[in-house]
Short mmCIF file of N, CA and C in Angstrom, two decimals:
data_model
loop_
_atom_site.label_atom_id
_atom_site.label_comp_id
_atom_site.label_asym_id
_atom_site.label_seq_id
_atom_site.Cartn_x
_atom_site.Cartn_y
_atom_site.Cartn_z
N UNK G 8 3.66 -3.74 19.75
CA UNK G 8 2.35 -4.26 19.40
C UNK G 8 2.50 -5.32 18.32
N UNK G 9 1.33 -6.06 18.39
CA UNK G 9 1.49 -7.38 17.29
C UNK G 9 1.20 -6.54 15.98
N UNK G 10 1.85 -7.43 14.68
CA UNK G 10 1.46 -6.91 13.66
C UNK G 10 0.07 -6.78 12.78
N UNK G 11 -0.48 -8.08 13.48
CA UNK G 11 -1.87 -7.77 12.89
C UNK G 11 -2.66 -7.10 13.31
N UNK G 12 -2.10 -6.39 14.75
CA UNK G 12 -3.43 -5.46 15.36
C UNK G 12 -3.30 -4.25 14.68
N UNK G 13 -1.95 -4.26 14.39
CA UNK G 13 -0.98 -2.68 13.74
C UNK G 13 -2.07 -2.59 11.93
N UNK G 14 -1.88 -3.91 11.57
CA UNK G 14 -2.48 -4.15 10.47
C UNK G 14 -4.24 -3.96 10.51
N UNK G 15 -4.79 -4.51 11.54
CA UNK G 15 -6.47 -4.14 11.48
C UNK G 15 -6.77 -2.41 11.72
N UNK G 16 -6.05 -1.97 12.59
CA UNK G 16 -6.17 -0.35 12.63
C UNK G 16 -5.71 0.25 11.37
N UNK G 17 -4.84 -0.05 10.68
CA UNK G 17 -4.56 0.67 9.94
C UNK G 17 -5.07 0.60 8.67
N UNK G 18 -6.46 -0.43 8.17
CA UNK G 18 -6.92 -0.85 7.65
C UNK G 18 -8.76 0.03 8.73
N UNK G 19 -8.52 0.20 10.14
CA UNK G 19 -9.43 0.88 10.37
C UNK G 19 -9.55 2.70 10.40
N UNK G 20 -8.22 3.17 10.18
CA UNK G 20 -8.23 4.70 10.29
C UNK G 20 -7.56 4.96 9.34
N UNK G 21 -6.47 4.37 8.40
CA UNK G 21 -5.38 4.58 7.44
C UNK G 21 -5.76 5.44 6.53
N UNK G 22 -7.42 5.36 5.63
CA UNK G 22 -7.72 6.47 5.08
C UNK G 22 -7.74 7.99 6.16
N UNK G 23 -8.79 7.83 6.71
CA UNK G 23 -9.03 8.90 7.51
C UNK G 23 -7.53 9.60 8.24
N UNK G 24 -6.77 8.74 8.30
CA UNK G 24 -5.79 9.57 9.05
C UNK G 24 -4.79 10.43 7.44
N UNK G 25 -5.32 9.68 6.84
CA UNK G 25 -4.18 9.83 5.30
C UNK G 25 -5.11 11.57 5.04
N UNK G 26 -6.37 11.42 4.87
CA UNK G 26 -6.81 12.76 4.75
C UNK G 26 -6.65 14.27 5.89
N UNK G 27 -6.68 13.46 7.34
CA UNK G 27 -6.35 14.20 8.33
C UNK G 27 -4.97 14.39 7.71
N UNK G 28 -4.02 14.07 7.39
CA UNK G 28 -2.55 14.58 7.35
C UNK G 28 -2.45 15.60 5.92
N UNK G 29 -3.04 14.73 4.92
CA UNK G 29 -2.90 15.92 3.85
C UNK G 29 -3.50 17.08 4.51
N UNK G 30 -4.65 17.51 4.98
CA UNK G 30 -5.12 18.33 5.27
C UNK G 30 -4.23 19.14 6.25
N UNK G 31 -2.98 18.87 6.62
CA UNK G 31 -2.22 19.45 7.35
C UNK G 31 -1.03 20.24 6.66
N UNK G 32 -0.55 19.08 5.53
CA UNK G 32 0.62 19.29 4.64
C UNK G 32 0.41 20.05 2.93
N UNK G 33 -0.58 19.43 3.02
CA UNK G 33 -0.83 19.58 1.03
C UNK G 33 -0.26 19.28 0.06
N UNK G 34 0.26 17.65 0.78
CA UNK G 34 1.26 17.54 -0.15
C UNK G 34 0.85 15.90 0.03
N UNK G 35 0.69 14.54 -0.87
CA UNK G 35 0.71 13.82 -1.04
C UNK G 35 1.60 12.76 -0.39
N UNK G 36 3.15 13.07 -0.51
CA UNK G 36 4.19 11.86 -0.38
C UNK G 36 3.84 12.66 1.39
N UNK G 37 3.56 14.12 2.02
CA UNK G 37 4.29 14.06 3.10
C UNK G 37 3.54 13.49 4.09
N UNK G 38 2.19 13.74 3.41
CA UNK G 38 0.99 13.07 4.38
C UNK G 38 0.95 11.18 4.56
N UNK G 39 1.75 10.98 3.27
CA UNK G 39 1.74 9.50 3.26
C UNK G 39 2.75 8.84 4.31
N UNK G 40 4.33 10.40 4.82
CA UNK G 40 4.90 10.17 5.62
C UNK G 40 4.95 9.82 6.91
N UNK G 41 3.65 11.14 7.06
CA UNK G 41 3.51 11.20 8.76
C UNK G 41 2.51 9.53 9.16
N UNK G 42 1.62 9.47 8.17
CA UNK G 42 0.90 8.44 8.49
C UNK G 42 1.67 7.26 9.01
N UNK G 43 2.34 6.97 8.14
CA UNK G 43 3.42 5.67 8.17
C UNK G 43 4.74 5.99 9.91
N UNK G 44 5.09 7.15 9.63
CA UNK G 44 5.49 7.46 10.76
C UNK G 44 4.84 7.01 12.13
N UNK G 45 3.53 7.29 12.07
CA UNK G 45 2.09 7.42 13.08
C UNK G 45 2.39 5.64 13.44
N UNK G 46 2.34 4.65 12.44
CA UNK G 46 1.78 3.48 13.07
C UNK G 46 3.54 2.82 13.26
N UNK G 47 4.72 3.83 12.37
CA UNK G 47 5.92 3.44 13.37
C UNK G 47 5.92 3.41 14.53
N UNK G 48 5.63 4.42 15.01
CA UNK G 48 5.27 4.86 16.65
C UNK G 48 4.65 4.02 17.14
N UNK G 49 3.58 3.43 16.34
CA UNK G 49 2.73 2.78 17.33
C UNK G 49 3.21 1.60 17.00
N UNK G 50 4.01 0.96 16.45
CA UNK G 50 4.92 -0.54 16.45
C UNK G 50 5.74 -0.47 17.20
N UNK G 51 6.21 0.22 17.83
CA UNK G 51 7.13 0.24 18.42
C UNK G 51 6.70 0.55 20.53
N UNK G 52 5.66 0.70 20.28
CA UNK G 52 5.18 0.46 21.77
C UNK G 52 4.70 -0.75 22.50
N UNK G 53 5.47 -0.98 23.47
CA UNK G 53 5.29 -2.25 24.29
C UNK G 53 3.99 -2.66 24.41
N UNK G 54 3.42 -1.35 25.25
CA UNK G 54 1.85 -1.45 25.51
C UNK G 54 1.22 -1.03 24.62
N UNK G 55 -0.47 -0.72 24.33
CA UNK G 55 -1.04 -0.20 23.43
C UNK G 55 -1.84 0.91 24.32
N UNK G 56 -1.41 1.88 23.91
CA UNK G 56 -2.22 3.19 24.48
C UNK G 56 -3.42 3.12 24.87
N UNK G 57 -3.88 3.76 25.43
CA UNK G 57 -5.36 4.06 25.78
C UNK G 57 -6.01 3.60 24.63
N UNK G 58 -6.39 5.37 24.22
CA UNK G 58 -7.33 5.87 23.30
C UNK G 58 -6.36 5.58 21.97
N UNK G 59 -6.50 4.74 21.43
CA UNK G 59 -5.22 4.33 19.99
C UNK G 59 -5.40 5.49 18.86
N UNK G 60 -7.06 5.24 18.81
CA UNK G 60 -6.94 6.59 17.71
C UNK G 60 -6.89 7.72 17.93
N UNK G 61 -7.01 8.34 19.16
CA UNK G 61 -6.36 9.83 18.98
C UNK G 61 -5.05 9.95 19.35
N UNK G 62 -4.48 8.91 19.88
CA UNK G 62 -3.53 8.68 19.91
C UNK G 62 -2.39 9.00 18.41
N UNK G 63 -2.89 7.56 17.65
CA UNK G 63 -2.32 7.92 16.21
C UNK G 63 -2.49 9.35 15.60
N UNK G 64 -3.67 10.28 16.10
CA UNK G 64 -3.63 11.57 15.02
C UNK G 64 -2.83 12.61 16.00
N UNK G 65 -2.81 12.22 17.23
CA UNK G 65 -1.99 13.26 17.41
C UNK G 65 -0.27 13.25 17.68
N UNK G 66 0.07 12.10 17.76
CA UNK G 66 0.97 11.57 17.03
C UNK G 66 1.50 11.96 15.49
N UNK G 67 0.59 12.14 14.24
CA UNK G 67 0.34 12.86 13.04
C UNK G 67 0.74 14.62 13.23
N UNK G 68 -0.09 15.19 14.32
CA UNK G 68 -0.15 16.51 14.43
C UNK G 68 0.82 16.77 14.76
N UNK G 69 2.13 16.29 15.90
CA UNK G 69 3.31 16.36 16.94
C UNK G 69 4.30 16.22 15.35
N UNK G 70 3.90 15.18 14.39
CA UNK G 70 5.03 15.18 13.12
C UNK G 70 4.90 16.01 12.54
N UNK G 71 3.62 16.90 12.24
CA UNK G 71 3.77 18.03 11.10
C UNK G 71 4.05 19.41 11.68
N UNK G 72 3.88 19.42 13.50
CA UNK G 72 4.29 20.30 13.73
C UNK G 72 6.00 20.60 13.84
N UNK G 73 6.72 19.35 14.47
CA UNK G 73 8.13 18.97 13.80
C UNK G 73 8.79 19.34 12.72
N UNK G 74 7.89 18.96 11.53
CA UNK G 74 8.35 19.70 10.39
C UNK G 74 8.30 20.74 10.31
N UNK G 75 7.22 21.95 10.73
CA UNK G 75 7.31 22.88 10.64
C UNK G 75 8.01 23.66 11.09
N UNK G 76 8.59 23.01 12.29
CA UNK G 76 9.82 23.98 13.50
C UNK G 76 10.90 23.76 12.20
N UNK G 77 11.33 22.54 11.94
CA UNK G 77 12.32 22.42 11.17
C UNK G 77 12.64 23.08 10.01
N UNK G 78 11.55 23.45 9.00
CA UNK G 78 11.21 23.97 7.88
C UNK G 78 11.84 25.58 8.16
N UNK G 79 11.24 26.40 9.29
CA UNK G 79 11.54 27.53 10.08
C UNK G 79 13.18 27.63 9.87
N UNK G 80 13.69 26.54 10.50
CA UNK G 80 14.77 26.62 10.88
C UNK G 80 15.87 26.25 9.14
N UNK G 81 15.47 25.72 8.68
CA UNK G 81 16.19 25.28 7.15
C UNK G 81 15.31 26.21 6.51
N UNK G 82 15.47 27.34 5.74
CA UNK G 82 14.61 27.50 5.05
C UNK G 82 15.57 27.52 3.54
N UNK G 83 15.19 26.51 2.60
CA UNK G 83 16.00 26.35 1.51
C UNK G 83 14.52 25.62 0.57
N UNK G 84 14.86 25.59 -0.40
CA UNK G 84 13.74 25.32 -1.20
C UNK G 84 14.16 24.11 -2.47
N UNK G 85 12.72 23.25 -2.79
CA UNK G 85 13.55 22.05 -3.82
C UNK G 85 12.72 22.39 -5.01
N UNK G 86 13.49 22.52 -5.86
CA UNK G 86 12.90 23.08 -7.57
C UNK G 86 12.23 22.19 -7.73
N UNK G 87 12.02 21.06 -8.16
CA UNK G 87 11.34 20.24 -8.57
C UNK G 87 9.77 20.22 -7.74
N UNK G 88 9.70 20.99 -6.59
CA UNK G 88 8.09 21.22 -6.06
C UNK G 88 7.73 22.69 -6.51
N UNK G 89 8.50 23.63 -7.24
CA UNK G 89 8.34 24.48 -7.50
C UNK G 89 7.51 24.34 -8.90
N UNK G 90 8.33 23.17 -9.67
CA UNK G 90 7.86 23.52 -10.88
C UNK G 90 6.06 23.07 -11.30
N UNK G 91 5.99 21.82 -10.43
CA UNK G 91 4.28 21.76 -9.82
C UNK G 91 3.91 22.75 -8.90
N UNK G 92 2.29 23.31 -9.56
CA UNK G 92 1.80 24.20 -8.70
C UNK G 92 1.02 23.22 -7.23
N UNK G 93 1.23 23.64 -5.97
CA UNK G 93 0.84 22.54 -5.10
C UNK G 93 -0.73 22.50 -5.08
N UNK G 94 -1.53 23.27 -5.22
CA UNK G 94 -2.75 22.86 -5.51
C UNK G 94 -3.38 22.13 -6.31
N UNK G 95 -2.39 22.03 -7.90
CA UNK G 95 -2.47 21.10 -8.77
C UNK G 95 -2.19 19.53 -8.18
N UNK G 96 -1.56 19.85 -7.50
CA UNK G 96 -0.79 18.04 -6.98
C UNK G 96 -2.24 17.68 -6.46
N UNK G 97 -2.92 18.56 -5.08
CA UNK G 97 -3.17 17.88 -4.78
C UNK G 97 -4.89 17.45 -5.11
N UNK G 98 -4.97 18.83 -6.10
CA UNK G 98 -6.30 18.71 -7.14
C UNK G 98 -6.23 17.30 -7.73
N UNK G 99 -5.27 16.74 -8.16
CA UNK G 99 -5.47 15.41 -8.69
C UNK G 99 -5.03 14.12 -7.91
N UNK G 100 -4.75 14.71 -6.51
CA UNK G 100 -4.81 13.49 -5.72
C UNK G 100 -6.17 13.25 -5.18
N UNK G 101 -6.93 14.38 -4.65
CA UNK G 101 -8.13 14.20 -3.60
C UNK G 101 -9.62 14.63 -4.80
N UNK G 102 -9.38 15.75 -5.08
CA UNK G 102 -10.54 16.14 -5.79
C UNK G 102 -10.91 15.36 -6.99
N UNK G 103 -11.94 15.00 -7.33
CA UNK G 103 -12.01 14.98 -8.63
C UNK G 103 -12.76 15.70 -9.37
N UNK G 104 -14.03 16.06 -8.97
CA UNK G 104 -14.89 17.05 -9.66
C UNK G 104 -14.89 18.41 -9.04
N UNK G 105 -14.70 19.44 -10.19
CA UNK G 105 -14.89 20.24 -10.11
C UNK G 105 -15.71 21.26 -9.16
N UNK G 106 -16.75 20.82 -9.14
CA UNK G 106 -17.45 21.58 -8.37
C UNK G 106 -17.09 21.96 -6.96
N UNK G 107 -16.13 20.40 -6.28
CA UNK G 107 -15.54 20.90 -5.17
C UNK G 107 -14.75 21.05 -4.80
N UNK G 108 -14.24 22.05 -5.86
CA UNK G 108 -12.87 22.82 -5.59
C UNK G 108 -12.57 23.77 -4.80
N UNK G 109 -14.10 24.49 -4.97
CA UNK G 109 -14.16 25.94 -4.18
C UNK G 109 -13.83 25.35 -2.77
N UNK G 110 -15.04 24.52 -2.66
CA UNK G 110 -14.77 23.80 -0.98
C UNK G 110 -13.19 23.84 -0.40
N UNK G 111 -12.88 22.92 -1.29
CA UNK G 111 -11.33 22.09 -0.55
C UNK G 111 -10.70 23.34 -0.51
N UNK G 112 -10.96 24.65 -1.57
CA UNK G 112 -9.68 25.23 -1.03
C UNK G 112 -10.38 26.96 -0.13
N UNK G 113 -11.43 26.68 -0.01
CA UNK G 113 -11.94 27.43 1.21
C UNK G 113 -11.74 26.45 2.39
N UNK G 114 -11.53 25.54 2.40
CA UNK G 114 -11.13 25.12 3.77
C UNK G 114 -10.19 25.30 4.19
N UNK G 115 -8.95 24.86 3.15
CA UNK G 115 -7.67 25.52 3.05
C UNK G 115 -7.06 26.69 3.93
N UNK G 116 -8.05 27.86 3.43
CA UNK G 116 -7.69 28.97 3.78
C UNK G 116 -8.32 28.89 5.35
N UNK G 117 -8.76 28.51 6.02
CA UNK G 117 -9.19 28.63 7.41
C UNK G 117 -8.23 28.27 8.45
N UNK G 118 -8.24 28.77 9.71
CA UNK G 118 -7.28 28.43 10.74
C UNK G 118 -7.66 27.38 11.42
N UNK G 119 -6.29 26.79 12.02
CA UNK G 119 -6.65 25.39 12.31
C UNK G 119 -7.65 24.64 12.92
N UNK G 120 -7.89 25.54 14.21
CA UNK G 120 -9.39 24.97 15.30
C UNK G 120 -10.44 24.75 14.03
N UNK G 121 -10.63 25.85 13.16
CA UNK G 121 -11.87 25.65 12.57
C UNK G 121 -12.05 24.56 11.30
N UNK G 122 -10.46 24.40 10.35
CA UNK G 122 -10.18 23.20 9.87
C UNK G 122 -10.24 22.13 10.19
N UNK G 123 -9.53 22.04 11.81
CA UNK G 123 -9.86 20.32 11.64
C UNK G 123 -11.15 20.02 12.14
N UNK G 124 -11.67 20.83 13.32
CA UNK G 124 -12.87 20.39 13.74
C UNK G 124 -13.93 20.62 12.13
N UNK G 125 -13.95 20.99 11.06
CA UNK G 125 -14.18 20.52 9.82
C UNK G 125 -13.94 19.41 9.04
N UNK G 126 -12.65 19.24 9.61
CA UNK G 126 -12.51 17.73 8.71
C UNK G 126 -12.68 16.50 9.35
N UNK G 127 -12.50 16.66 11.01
CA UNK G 127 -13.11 15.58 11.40
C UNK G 127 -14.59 15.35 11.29
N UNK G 128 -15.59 16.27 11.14
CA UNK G 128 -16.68 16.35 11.35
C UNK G 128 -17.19 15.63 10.00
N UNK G 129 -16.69 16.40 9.18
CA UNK G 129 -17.46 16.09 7.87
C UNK G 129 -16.66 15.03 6.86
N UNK G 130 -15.57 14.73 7.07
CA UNK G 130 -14.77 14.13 6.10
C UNK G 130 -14.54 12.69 6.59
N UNK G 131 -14.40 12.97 8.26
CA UNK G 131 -13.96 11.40 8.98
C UNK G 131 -14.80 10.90 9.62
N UNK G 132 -16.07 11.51 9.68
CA UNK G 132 -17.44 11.55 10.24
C UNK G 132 -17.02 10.94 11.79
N UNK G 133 -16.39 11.61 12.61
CA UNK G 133 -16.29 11.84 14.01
C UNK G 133 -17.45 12.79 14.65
N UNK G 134 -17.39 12.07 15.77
CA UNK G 134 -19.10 12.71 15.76
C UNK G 134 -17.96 13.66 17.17
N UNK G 135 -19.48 15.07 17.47
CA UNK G 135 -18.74 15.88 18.48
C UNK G 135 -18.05 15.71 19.98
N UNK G 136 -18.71 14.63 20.17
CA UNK G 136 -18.07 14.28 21.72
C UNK G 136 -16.55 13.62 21.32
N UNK G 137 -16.45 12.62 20.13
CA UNK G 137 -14.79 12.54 19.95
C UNK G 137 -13.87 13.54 19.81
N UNK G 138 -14.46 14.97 18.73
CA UNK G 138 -13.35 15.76 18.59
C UNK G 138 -13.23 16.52 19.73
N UNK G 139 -14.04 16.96 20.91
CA UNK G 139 -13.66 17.19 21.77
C UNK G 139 -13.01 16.57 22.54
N UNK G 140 -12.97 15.57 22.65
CA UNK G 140 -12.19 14.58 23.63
C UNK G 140 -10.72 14.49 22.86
N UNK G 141 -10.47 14.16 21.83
CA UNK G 141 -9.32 14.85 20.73
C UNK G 141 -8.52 15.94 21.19
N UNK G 142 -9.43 17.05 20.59
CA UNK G 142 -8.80 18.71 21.06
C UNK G 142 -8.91 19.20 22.82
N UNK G 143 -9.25 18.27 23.83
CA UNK G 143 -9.49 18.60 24.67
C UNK G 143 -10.50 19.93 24.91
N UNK G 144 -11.43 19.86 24.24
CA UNK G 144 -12.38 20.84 24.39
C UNK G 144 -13.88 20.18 25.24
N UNK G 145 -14.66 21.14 25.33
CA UNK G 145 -16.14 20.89 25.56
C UNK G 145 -16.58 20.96 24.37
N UNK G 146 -17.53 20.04 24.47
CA UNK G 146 -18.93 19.85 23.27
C UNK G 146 -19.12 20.80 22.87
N UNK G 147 -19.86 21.99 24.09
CA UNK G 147 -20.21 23.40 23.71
C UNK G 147 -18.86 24.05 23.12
N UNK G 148 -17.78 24.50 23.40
CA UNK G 148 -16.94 24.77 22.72
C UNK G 148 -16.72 24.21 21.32
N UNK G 149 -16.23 22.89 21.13
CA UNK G 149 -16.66 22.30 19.69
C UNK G 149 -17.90 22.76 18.60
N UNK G 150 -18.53 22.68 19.61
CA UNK G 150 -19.96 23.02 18.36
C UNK G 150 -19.84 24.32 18.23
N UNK G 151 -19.16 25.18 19.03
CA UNK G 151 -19.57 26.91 18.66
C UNK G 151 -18.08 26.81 17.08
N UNK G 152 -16.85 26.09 17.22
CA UNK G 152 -16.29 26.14 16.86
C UNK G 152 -16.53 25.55 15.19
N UNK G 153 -17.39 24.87 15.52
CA UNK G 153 -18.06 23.90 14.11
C UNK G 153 -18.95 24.81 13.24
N UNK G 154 -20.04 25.90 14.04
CA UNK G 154 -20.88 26.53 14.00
C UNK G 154 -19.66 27.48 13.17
N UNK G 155 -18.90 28.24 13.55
CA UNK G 155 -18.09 29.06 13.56
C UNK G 155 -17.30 28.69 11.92
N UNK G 156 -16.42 28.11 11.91
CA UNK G 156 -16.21 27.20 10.90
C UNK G 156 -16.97 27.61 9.26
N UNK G 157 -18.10 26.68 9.66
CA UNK G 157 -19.12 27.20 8.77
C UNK G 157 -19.68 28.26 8.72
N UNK G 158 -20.13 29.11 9.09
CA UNK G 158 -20.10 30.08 8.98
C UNK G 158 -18.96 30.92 8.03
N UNK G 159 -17.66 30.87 8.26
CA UNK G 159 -16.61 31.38 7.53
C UNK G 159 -16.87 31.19 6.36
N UNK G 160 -17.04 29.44 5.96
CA UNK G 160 -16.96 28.88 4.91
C UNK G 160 -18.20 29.53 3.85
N UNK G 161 -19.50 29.48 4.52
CA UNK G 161 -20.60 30.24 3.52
C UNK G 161 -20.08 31.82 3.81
N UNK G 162 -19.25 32.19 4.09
CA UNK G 162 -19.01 33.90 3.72
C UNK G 162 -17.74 33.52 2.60
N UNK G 163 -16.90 33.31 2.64
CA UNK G 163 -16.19 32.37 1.62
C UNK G 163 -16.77 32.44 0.48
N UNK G 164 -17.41 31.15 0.60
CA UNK G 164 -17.80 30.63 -0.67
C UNK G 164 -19.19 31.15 -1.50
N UNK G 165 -19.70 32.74 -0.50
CA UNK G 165 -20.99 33.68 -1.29
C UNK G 165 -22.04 32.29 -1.54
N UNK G 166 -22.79 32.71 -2.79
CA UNK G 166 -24.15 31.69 -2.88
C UNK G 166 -23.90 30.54 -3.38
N UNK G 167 -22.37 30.42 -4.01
CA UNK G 167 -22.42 28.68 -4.39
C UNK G 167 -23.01 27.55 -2.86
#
């Protein structure tokens, strides 16, 4: 692909995909990895895909699941992420006020269907017919899953 088309997308999803990836990793440099990885991939294709942007995130998802096989398979640990607590990292990368802390890390704790169809919804403002077309789901499936989601989140997070 040409570089400036590589350059207008990534200037059109680069945040949104940067939050889709932390939201995978919780970690700053790794989400900054996969991203950059994401539009390697996509420099490096003759043609230009279909659907480019779900393309690029799931492209994102195929890298962090990679890491994770790998991680499985090495399991050794680097002191220097030990000695930062990782919620601190990324409390001062994404959050800034307080108040929505509870949020970010009740989302945290949720399983994936109900995370991302959360973070696309509300964070990358993808409306429901994309994330289904994304996750290969139905609308109705999506929305029970969105419905669902939230739900968790106000049992979670009581009356705040």
């Amino acid at each position: 692909m040409e570089q400036e088309a590589i350059e207008r997308l990534y200037q059109a999803y680069g945040q949104g995909m940067l939050l889709y990836a932390w939201s995978l990793t919780k970690h700053k440099s790794d989400a900054e990895n996969l991203v950059s990885e994401a539009f390697y991939q996509l420099a490096l294709q003759k043609t230009a895909p279909k659907e480019i942007k779900f393309w690029l995130y799931r492209v994102i998802k195929n890298g962090f699941l990679d890491q994770q096989r790998r991680k499985k398979r090495w399991k050794f640990t680097l002191f220097h992420h030990e000695a930062k607590s990782q919620t601190q990292q990324v409390d001062e990368w994404l959050i800034e006020k307080e108040s929505h802390q509870a949020l970010y890390r009740s989302i945290e704790k949720l399983t994936p269907p109900y995370k991302e169809v959360l973070v696309f919804f509300y964070f990358l403002d993808w409306s429901i017919q994309e994330i289904a077309d994304y996750l290969a789901l139905s609308n109705g499936q999506t929305r029970t899953i969105l419905y669902r989601g939230r739900k968790k989140l106000k049992e979670d997070l009581g009356d705040d």
